[in-house]
Coordinates of N, CA and C in Angstrom, one line a residue:
M1 N -18.4 55.9 -22.6 CA -18.9 55.0 -21.6 C -20.1 54.2 -22.0
K2 N -21.0 54.9 -22.8 CA -22.2 54.1 -23.2 C -21.8 53.0 -24.2
R3 N -20.8 53.3 -25.0 CA -20.3 52.3 -26.0 C -19.7 51.1 -25.2
F4 N -19.0 51.4 -24.2 CA -18.4 50.3 -23.4 C -19.4 49.4 -22.8
W5 N -20.5 50.0 -22.2 CA -21.5 49.2 -21.6 C -22.3 48.5 -22.7
A6 N -22.5 49.1 -23.8 CA -23.2 48.4 -24.9 C -22.4 47.2 -25.4
L7 N -21.1 47.4 -25.5 CA -20.2 46.3 -25.9 C -20.2 45.1 -24.9
A8 N -20.1 45.5 -23.6 CA -20.2 44.5 -22.5 C -21.5 43.7 -22.5
L9 N -22.6 44.4 -22.8 CA -23.9 43.8 -22.8 C -24.0 42.8 -24.0
A10 N -23.4 43.3 -25.1 CA -23.5 42.4 -26.4 C -22.6 41.2 -26.1
L11 N -21.5 41.3 -25.5 CA -20.6 40.1 -25.2 C -21.3 39.2 -24.3
A12 N -22.0 39.7 -23.3 CA -22.7 38.9 -22.3 C -23.8 38.1 -22.9
V13 N -24.4 38.6 -24.0 CA -25.5 37.9 -24.7 C -24.9 36.9 -25.7
I14 N -23.9 37.4 -26.4 CA -23.3 36.6 -27.6 C -22.5 35.4 -27.1
M15 N -21.7 35.6 -26.1 CA -20.7 34.6 -25.6 C -21.4 33.3 -25.2
P16 N -22.5 33.3 -24.3 CA -23.2 32.1 -24.0 C -23.8 31.4 -25.2
A17 N -24.3 32.2 -26.2 CA -24.9 31.6 -27.4 C -23.8 30.9 -28.2
M18 N -22.6 31.4 -28.2 CA -21.5 30.8 -29.0 C -20.8 29.7 -28.3
A19 N -21.0 29.6 -27.0 CA -20.3 28.6 -26.2 C -20.6 27.2 -26.7
Q20 N -19.6 26.3 -26.6 CA -19.7 24.9 -27.0 C -19.8 24.0 -25.8
F21 N -20.8 23.2 -25.9 CA -21.0 22.1 -24.9 C -20.8 20.8 -25.5
R22 N -19.9 20.0 -24.9 CA -19.6 18.7 -25.4 C -19.5 17.7 -24.3
F23 N -19.8 16.4 -24.7 CA -19.7 15.3 -23.7 C -18.8 14.3 -24.2
G24 N -18.2 13.5 -23.3 CA -17.3 12.5 -23.8 C -17.0 11.5 -22.7
V25 N -16.0 10.6 -23.0 CA -15.6 9.5 -22.1 C -14.1 9.8 -21.9
R26 N -13.6 9.4 -20.7 CA -12.2 9.6 -20.3 C -11.7 8.4 -19.5
A27 N -10.5 8.0 -19.7 CA -9.9 6.9 -19.0 C -8.4 7.2 -18.9
G28 N -7.7 6.6 -17.9 CA -6.3 6.8 -17.8 C -5.7 6.0 -16.6
L29 N -4.5 6.4 -16.3 CA -3.7 5.8 -15.2 C -3.3 6.8 -14.2
N30 N -3.2 6.4 -12.9 CA -2.7 7.4 -11.9 C -1.6 6.7 -11.1
V31 N -0.7 7.5 -10.6 CA 0.4 7.0 -9.7 C 0.2 7.8 -8.4
N32 N -0.1 7.0 -7.3 CA -0.4 7.6 -6.0 C 0.7 7.4 -5.0
S33 N 0.8 8.5 -4.1 CA 1.7 8.3 -3.0 C 1.1 9.0 -1.8
L34 N 1.3 8.4 -0.6 CA 0.8 9.0 0.6 C 1.9 9.8 1.3
H35 N 1.4 11.0 1.8 CA 2.3 11.9 2.5 C 1.8 11.9 4.0
F36 N 2.7 11.5 4.9 CA 2.3 11.4 6.3 C 2.7 12.7 7.0
N37 N 2.0 12.9 8.1 CA 2.3 14.1 9.0 C 3.4 13.8 10.0
K38 N 3.9 12.5 10.0 CA 5.0 12.2 10.9 C 5.9 11.2 10.1
E39 N 7.2 11.3 10.4 CA 8.1 10.4 9.7 C 8.2 9.1 10.3
I40 N 7.1 8.3 10.3 CA 7.1 7.0 10.9 C 7.2 5.9 9.9
F41 N 6.6 6.2 8.7 CA 6.5 5.2 7.7 C 7.3 5.6 6.5
D42 N 7.7 4.6 5.7 CA 8.2 4.9 4.3 C 7.1 4.5 3.4
E43 N 7.0 5.2 2.2 CA 6.0 4.8 1.3 C 6.5 4.7 -0.1
N44 N 5.8 3.8 -0.9 CA 6.2 3.6 -2.3 C 5.0 4.1 -3.2
N45 N 5.4 4.6 -4.3 CA 4.4 5.0 -5.3 C 3.8 3.7 -5.9
R46 N 2.5 3.8 -6.1 CA 1.7 2.6 -6.7 C 0.8 3.1 -7.8
A47 N 0.7 2.3 -8.8 CA -0.1 2.6 -10.0 C -1.6 2.2 -9.7
G48 N -2.5 3.0 -10.2 CA -3.9 2.7 -10.2 C -4.6 3.1 -11.6
F49 N -5.9 3.3 -11.6 CA -6.5 3.6 -12.9 C -7.8 4.4 -12.6
T50 N -8.3 5.0 -13.7 CA -9.5 5.8 -13.6 C -10.3 5.8 -14.9
G51 N -11.6 6.0 -14.9 CA -12.4 6.0 -16.1 C -13.8 6.5 -15.8
G52 N -14.4 7.2 -16.7 CA -15.7 7.8 -16.5 C -16.1 8.6 -17.7
V53 N -17.0 9.6 -17.4 CA -17.6 10.5 -18.3 C -17.3 11.9 -18.0
M54 N -17.4 12.8 -18.9 CA -17.1 14.2 -18.7 C -17.9 15.1 -19.6
A55 N -18.0 16.4 -19.2 CA -18.7 17.4 -20.0 C -17.8 18.6 -20.1
E56 N -17.8 19.3 -21.2 CA -16.9 20.4 -21.4 C -17.7 21.6 -21.9
F57 N -17.4 22.8 -21.3 CA -18.0 24.0 -21.8 C -16.9 25.0 -22.2
T58 N -16.9 25.5 -23.4 CA -15.8 26.4 -23.9 C -16.4 27.6 -24.6
V59 N -15.8 28.7 -24.3 CA -16.1 30.0 -25.1 C -15.1 30.1 -26.2
P60 N -15.5 29.9 -27.5 CA -14.5 29.7 -28.6 C -13.5 30.9 -28.7
I61 N -14.0 32.1 -28.7 CA -13.1 33.2 -29.1 C -12.0 33.4 -28.1
I62 N -12.3 33.3 -26.8 CA -11.3 33.5 -25.8 C -10.6 32.2 -25.3
G63 N -11.2 31.1 -25.6 CA -10.6 29.8 -25.2 C -10.7 29.4 -23.8
V64 N -11.6 30.1 -23.0 CA -11.7 29.8 -21.6 C -13.0 29.0 -21.4
G65 N -12.9 28.0 -20.5 CA -14.1 27.2 -20.3 C -13.9 26.4 -19.0
A66 N -14.6 25.3 -18.9 CA -14.6 24.4 -17.7 C -15.0 23.0 -18.2
D67 N -14.5 22.1 -17.4 CA -15.0 20.7 -17.6 C -15.3 20.1 -16.2
L68 N -16.3 19.2 -16.3 CA -16.8 18.5 -15.1 C -16.8 17.0 -15.4
G69 N -16.3 16.2 -14.5 CA -16.3 14.7 -14.8 C -16.9 14.0 -13.6
V70 N -17.3 12.7 -13.9 CA -17.7 11.8 -12.9 C -16.9 10.5 -13.2
M71 N -15.9 10.2 -12.3 CA -14.9 9.2 -12.6 C -14.9 8.1 -11.5
Y72 N -14.7 6.9 -11.9 CA -14.3 5.8 -11.0 C -12.8 5.8 -10.9
V73 N -12.3 5.8 -9.6 CA -10.9 5.9 -9.4 C -10.4 4.8 -8.5
R74 N -9.4 4.1 -8.8 CA -8.7 3.1 -7.9 C -7.3 3.7 -7.6
R75 N -7.1 4.0 -6.3 CA -5.8 4.5 -5.8 C -5.2 3.4 -4.9
N76 N -4.0 3.0 -5.3 CA -3.3 2.0 -4.6 C -2.1 2.6 -3.9
S77 N -1.9 2.2 -2.6 CA -0.8 2.7 -1.8 C -0.1 1.6 -1.1
Q78 N 1.2 1.8 -0.8 CA 1.9 0.8 0.0 C 2.9 1.6 0.9
F79 N 2.9 1.2 2.2 CA 3.8 1.8 3.1 C 4.4 0.8 4.0
M80 N 5.5 1.1 4.6 CA 6.3 0.2 5.4 C 6.7 0.8 6.7
Q81 N 6.7 0.0 7.7 CA 7.0 0.4 9.1 C 8.1 -0.5 9.6
T82 N 9.2 0.1 10.1 CA 10.3 -0.7 10.7 C 9.9 -0.9 12.2
L83 N 9.8 -2.2 12.6 CA 9.4 -2.5 13.9 C 10.6 -2.5 14.9
A84 N 10.2 -2.7 16.2 CA 11.3 -2.6 17.2 C 12.4 -3.7 17.0
D85 N 12.0 -4.8 16.4 CA 13.0 -5.9 16.2 C 13.7 -5.7 14.9
K86 N 13.6 -4.5 14.3 CA 14.3 -4.2 13.0 C 13.7 -4.9 11.8
T87 N 12.6 -5.6 11.9 CA 12.0 -6.2 10.8 C 11.0 -5.1 10.2
T88 N 10.7 -5.4 8.9 CA 9.8 -4.4 8.2 C 8.5 -5.0 7.9
E89 N 7.4 -4.2 8.3 CA 6.1 -4.6 8.0 C 5.5 -3.8 6.8
V90 N 5.0 -4.5 5.8 CA 4.5 -3.9 4.6 C 3.0 -3.9 4.6
Q91 N 2.3 -2.8 4.4 CA 0.9 -2.7 4.3 C 0.5 -2.1 3.0
N92 N -0.5 -2.8 2.3 CA -1.1 -2.3 1.1 C -2.5 -1.7 1.4
L93 N -2.7 -0.5 0.8 CA -4.0 0.2 1.0 C -4.6 0.5 -0.4
N94 N -5.6 -0.2 -0.8 CA -6.3 0.0 -2.1 C -7.7 0.6 -1.9
S95 N -7.9 1.8 -2.4 CA -9.1 2.5 -2.2 C -9.8 2.8 -3.5
D96 N -11.1 2.6 -3.5 CA -11.9 2.9 -4.7 C -12.8 4.2 -4.4
Y97 N -12.9 5.1 -5.3 CA -13.6 6.3 -5.2 C -14.5 6.6 -6.4
I98 N -15.5 7.4 -6.2 CA -16.2 8.1 -7.2 C -15.8 9.5 -7.1
E99 N -15.1 10.0 -8.1 CA -14.4 11.3 -8.1 C -15.2 12.3 -9.0
I100 N -15.4 13.5 -8.5 CA -16.0 14.6 -9.3 C -15.0 15.7 -9.4
P101 N -14.2 15.8 -10.5 CA -13.3 16.9 -10.8 C -14.0 18.0 -11.5
L102 N -13.7 19.3 -11.1 CA -14.2 20.5 -11.7 C -13.1 21.4 -12.0
N103 N -12.8 21.6 -13.3 CA -11.6 22.3 -13.7 C -12.0 23.6 -14.5
I104 N -11.2 24.6 -14.3 CA -11.2 25.8 -15.2 C -10.2 25.5 -16.3
K105 N -10.5 25.6 -17.5 CA -9.6 25.2 -18.6 C -9.4 26.4 -19.6
Y106 N -8.2 26.5 -20.0 CA -7.8 27.6 -21.0 C -7.1 26.9 -22.2
K107 N -7.8 27.0 -23.3 CA -7.2 26.5 -24.6 C -6.4 27.6 -25.3
I108 N -5.2 27.2 -25.7 CA -4.4 28.2 -26.4 C -4.5 28.0 -27.9
G109 N -5.2 28.9 -28.6 CA -5.4 28.8 -30.0 C -4.2 29.3 -30.8
I110 N -3.6 28.4 -31.6 CA -2.5 28.8 -32.4 C -3.0 28.8 -33.9
P111 N -3.2 30.0 -34.5 CA -4.0 30.1 -35.8 C -3.6 29.0 -36.8
A112 N -2.4 28.8 -37.1 CA -2.0 27.9 -38.2 C -2.3 26.4 -37.9
I113 N -2.4 26.0 -36.6 CA -2.6 24.6 -36.4 C -3.7 24.3 -35.4
S114 N -4.5 25.3 -35.1 CA -5.5 25.1 -34.0 C -6.6 24.0 -34.4
S115 N -6.8 23.8 -35.6 CA -7.8 22.8 -36.0 C -7.2 21.4 -35.9
I116 N -5.9 21.3 -35.8 CA -5.2 20.0 -35.7 C -4.7 19.8 -34.2
L117 N -4.1 20.8 -33.7 CA -3.5 20.6 -32.4 C -3.7 21.9 -31.5
K118 N -4.2 21.7 -30.3 CA -4.5 22.9 -29.4 C -4.0 22.6 -28.0
P119 N -3.0 23.2 -27.5 CA -2.6 23.0 -26.1 C -3.6 23.6 -25.1
Y120 N -3.7 23.1 -23.9 CA -4.5 23.7 -22.9 C -3.9 23.4 -21.5
I121 N -4.3 24.3 -20.6 CA -4.0 24.2 -19.2 C -5.2 24.2 -18.4
F122 N -5.2 23.6 -17.2 CA -6.4 23.5 -16.4 C -6.0 23.4 -14.9
T123 N -6.9 23.8 -14.1 CA -6.8 23.7 -12.6 C -8.2 23.7 -12.0
G124 N -8.3 23.1 -10.8 CA -9.5 23.1 -10.1 C -9.6 22.0 -9.0
P125 N -10.7 22.0 -8.3 CA -10.8 21.0 -7.2 C -11.4 19.7 -7.7
S126 N -11.1 18.6 -6.9 CA -11.8 17.4 -7.1 C -12.3 16.8 -5.8
F127 N -13.5 16.2 -5.9 CA -14.1 15.7 -4.7 C -14.3 14.2 -4.9
A128 N -13.6 13.4 -4.1 CA -13.6 11.9 -4.2 C -14.3 11.3 -3.0
F129 N -15.3 10.4 -3.3 CA -16.1 9.8 -2.3 C -15.8 8.3 -2.2
L130 N -15.4 7.9 -1.1 CA -14.9 6.5 -0.9 C -16.1 5.5 -1.1
T131 N -15.9 4.5 -1.9 CA -16.9 3.4 -2.1 C -16.5 2.1 -1.6
S132 N -15.2 1.8 -1.5 CA -14.7 0.5 -1.2 C -14.7 0.1 0.2
K133 N -14.4 1.0 1.1 CA -14.3 0.7 2.6 C -13.3 -0.4 2.8
K134 N -12.2 -0.4 2.0 CA -11.1 -1.4 2.2 C -10.0 -0.8 3.1
H135 N -10.3 -0.8 4.3 CA -9.3 -0.3 5.3 C -8.6 -1.5 5.9
I136 N -7.4 -1.2 6.4 CA -6.7 -2.3 7.2 C -7.2 -2.3 8.6
E137 N -7.9 -3.4 8.9 CA -8.6 -3.5 10.2 C -7.7 -3.2 11.4
N138 N -8.2 -2.3 12.3 CA -7.4 -2.0 13.5 C -6.1 -1.3 13.3
F139 N -5.9 -0.8 12.1 CA -4.6 -0.1 11.8 C -4.9 1.2 11.0
V140 N -5.6 1.1 9.9 CA -5.8 2.3 9.1 C -7.3 2.4 8.7
H141 N -7.9 3.5 8.9 CA -9.3 3.8 8.5 C -9.2 4.9 7.4
D142 N -9.9 4.5 6.2 CA -10.0 5.5 5.2 C -11.0 6.6 5.6
K143 N -10.8 7.8 5.1 CA -11.8 8.8 5.2 C -12.8 8.7 4.1
T144 N -14.1 9.1 4.3 CA -15.1 8.9 3.3 C -15.0 9.9 2.2
C145 N -14.4 11.1 2.4 CA -14.3 12.1 1.4 C -12.9 12.6 1.3
D146 N -12.3 12.7 0.1 CA -10.9 13.1 -0.1 C -11.0 14.3 -1.1
I147 N -10.6 15.5 -0.7 CA -10.6 16.7 -1.5 C -9.2 17.0 -1.9
A148 N -9.0 17.3 -3.2 CA -7.7 17.6 -3.7 C -7.8 18.8 -4.7
W149 N -6.7 19.4 -5.0 CA -6.6 20.5 -6.0 C -5.7 20.0 -7.1
N150 N -6.2 20.1 -8.4 CA -5.5 19.6 -9.5 C -4.9 20.7 -10.4
F151 N -3.7 20.4 -10.9 CA -3.0 21.3 -11.8 C -2.6 20.5 -13.0
G152 N -2.9 20.9 -14.2 CA -2.6 20.1 -15.3 C -2.4 20.8 -16.7
L153 N -2.0 20.0 -17.6 CA -1.9 20.6 -19.0 C -2.1 19.4 -20.0
G154 N -2.4 19.8 -21.2 CA -2.7 18.7 -22.2 C -2.7 19.2 -23.6
L155 N -3.0 18.3 -24.5 CA -3.1 18.7 -25.9 C -4.4 18.1 -26.5
E156 N -5.1 18.9 -27.3 CA -6.3 18.5 -28.0 C -6.0 18.3 -29.5
F157 N -6.3 17.1 -30.0 CA -6.1 16.7 -31.4 C -7.4 16.7 -32.2
F158 N -7.4 17.4 -33.3 CA -8.5 17.4 -34.2 C -9.9 17.7 -33.5
N159 N -9.8 18.5 -32.5 CA -11.0 19.0 -31.8 C -11.8 17.9 -31.1
H160 N -11.2 16.7 -30.9 CA -12.0 15.6 -30.3 C -11.2 14.9 -29.2
L161 N -9.9 14.5 -29.5 CA -9.1 13.7 -28.6 C -8.3 14.7 -27.7
Q162 N -8.4 14.5 -26.4 CA -7.7 15.2 -25.4 C -6.8 14.3 -24.6
V163 N -5.5 14.6 -24.6 CA -4.6 13.8 -23.8 C -4.0 14.8 -22.8
G164 N -4.2 14.5 -21.5 CA -3.7 15.4 -20.4 C -3.0 14.7 -19.3
A165 N -2.2 15.5 -18.6 CA -1.5 15.0 -17.4 C -1.8 16.0 -16.3
S166 N -1.9 15.6 -15.1 CA -2.2 16.5 -13.9 C -1.6 15.9 -12.7
Y167 N -1.4 16.9 -11.7 CA -0.9 16.5 -10.4 C -2.0 16.9 -9.4
G168 N -2.4 16.0 -8.6 CA -3.4 16.2 -7.5 C -2.8 16.4 -6.2
L169 N -3.0 17.5 -5.6 CA -2.5 17.8 -4.2 C -3.6 17.6 -3.2
G170 N -3.5 16.6 -2.4 CA -4.5 16.3 -1.4 C -4.6 17.4 -0.4
M171 N -5.8 17.9 -0.1 CA -6.1 19.0 0.8 C -6.6 18.5 2.1
T172 N -7.2 17.3 2.1 CA -7.8 16.7 3.4 C -7.2 15.4 3.7
K173 N -7.4 14.9 4.9 CA -6.9 13.6 5.3 C -7.5 12.5 4.5
A174 N -6.7 11.6 3.8 CA -7.3 10.5 3.1 C -7.5 9.3 4.1
F175 N -6.6 9.2 5.1 CA -6.8 8.1 6.1 C -6.2 8.5 7.4
Q176 N -6.5 7.8 8.4 CA -6.0 8.0 9.8 C -5.7 6.7 10.4
A177 N -4.5 6.6 11.0 CA -4.1 5.4 11.7 C -4.7 5.3 13.0
V178 N -5.1 4.1 13.4 CA -5.8 3.9 14.7 C -5.1 2.8 15.5
N179 N -5.4 2.9 16.8 CA -4.8 1.9 17.8 C -3.3 1.8 17.7
L180 N -2.7 2.9 17.5 CA -1.2 3.0 17.6 C -0.8 3.8 18.8
A181 N 0.3 3.5 19.4 CA 0.8 4.1 20.5 C 2.2 4.8 20.3
G182 N 2.6 5.6 21.2 CA 3.9 6.2 21.1 C 4.1 7.2 19.9
D183 N 5.2 7.1 19.2 CA 5.4 8.0 18.1 C 4.5 7.8 17.0
A184 N 3.9 6.7 16.9 CA 3.0 6.4 15.8 C 1.5 6.9 16.0
A185 N 1.2 7.3 17.2 CA -0.1 7.8 17.5 C -0.4 9.1 16.7
G186 N -1.6 9.2 16.2 CA -2.0 10.4 15.5 C -1.5 10.5 14.1
I187 N -1.1 9.4 13.5 CA -0.6 9.4 12.1 C -1.8 9.7 11.2
E188 N -1.6 10.6 10.3 CA -2.6 10.9 9.2 C -1.8 11.0 7.9
G189 N -2.5 10.7 6.8 CA -1.9 10.7 5.5 C -2.8 11.4 4.5
K190 N -2.2 12.0 3.5 CA -2.9 12.7 2.4 C -2.4 12.1 1.1
N191 N -3.4 12.0 0.1 CA -3.0 11.5 -1.2 C -2.4 12.6 -2.0
R192 N -1.4 12.2 -2.8 CA -0.8 13.1 -3.8 C -0.6 12.2 -5.0
Y193 N -1.0 12.6 -6.2 CA -1.0 11.7 -7.3 C -0.8 12.4 -8.7
W194 N -0.2 11.6 -9.6 CA -0.1 12.0 -11.0 C -1.1 11.2 -11.7
T195 N -1.8 11.9 -12.7 CA -2.8 11.2 -13.5 C -2.6 11.5 -15.0
V196 N -2.6 10.5 -15.8 CA -2.5 10.7 -17.3 C -3.8 10.1 -17.9
T197 N -4.5 10.9 -18.6 CA -5.8 10.5 -19.2 C -5.9 10.8 -20.7
A198 N -6.7 10.0 -21.3 CA -7.1 10.3 -22.7 C -8.7 10.4 -22.7
A199 N -9.2 11.4 -23.4 CA -10.6 11.6 -23.5 C -11.1 11.8 -24.9
W200 N -12.2 11.3 -25.3 CA -12.8 11.6 -26.6 C -14.1 12.3 -26.4
L201 N -14.2 13.5 -27.0 CA -15.4 14.4 -26.9 C -16.2 14.3 -28.2
F202 N -17.5 14.2 -28.0 CA -18.3 14.1 -29.2 C -18.9 15.5 -29.6

């Protein structure tokens, strides 16, 4: 038992000393869709973009770590409503955010190729704060904070370039419809989006 605790103490001291801290830049594209709580609207996927800075912490031996980013994000959405006269009304909703994603990351070291190619998986929350205030007047109001949970995977090349893809599952309301009556009253929507990014870590 004494040996176990001695080993645990040694690891607790050694691991932080061996941990790697790196900083970098990241940019990419996202495809956003809105999911409504009522089947009143039809929605189309729309492309947006993201860019910013990130920091990564990794424990080399076990490959577990975390990354934290500060990203500018543009999410574009389009939804359609069929009116009483059978005509279709199309609305575009373009929202700008400062997003802070925090992910737990696991890098899978394959001995023969780990210095060239290293797969990784990650998951964690993101907190997006609205900066644009571009709502559709008297119809849709954006929420100031959008919280999502991300699931993703990627590849790291030559210990510097990371290319990843993730799915963001909106956990809070991204917008709320206002001044609507009947079946459309109380409409709320959540963002769900795919994101593909490339990052260079120094």
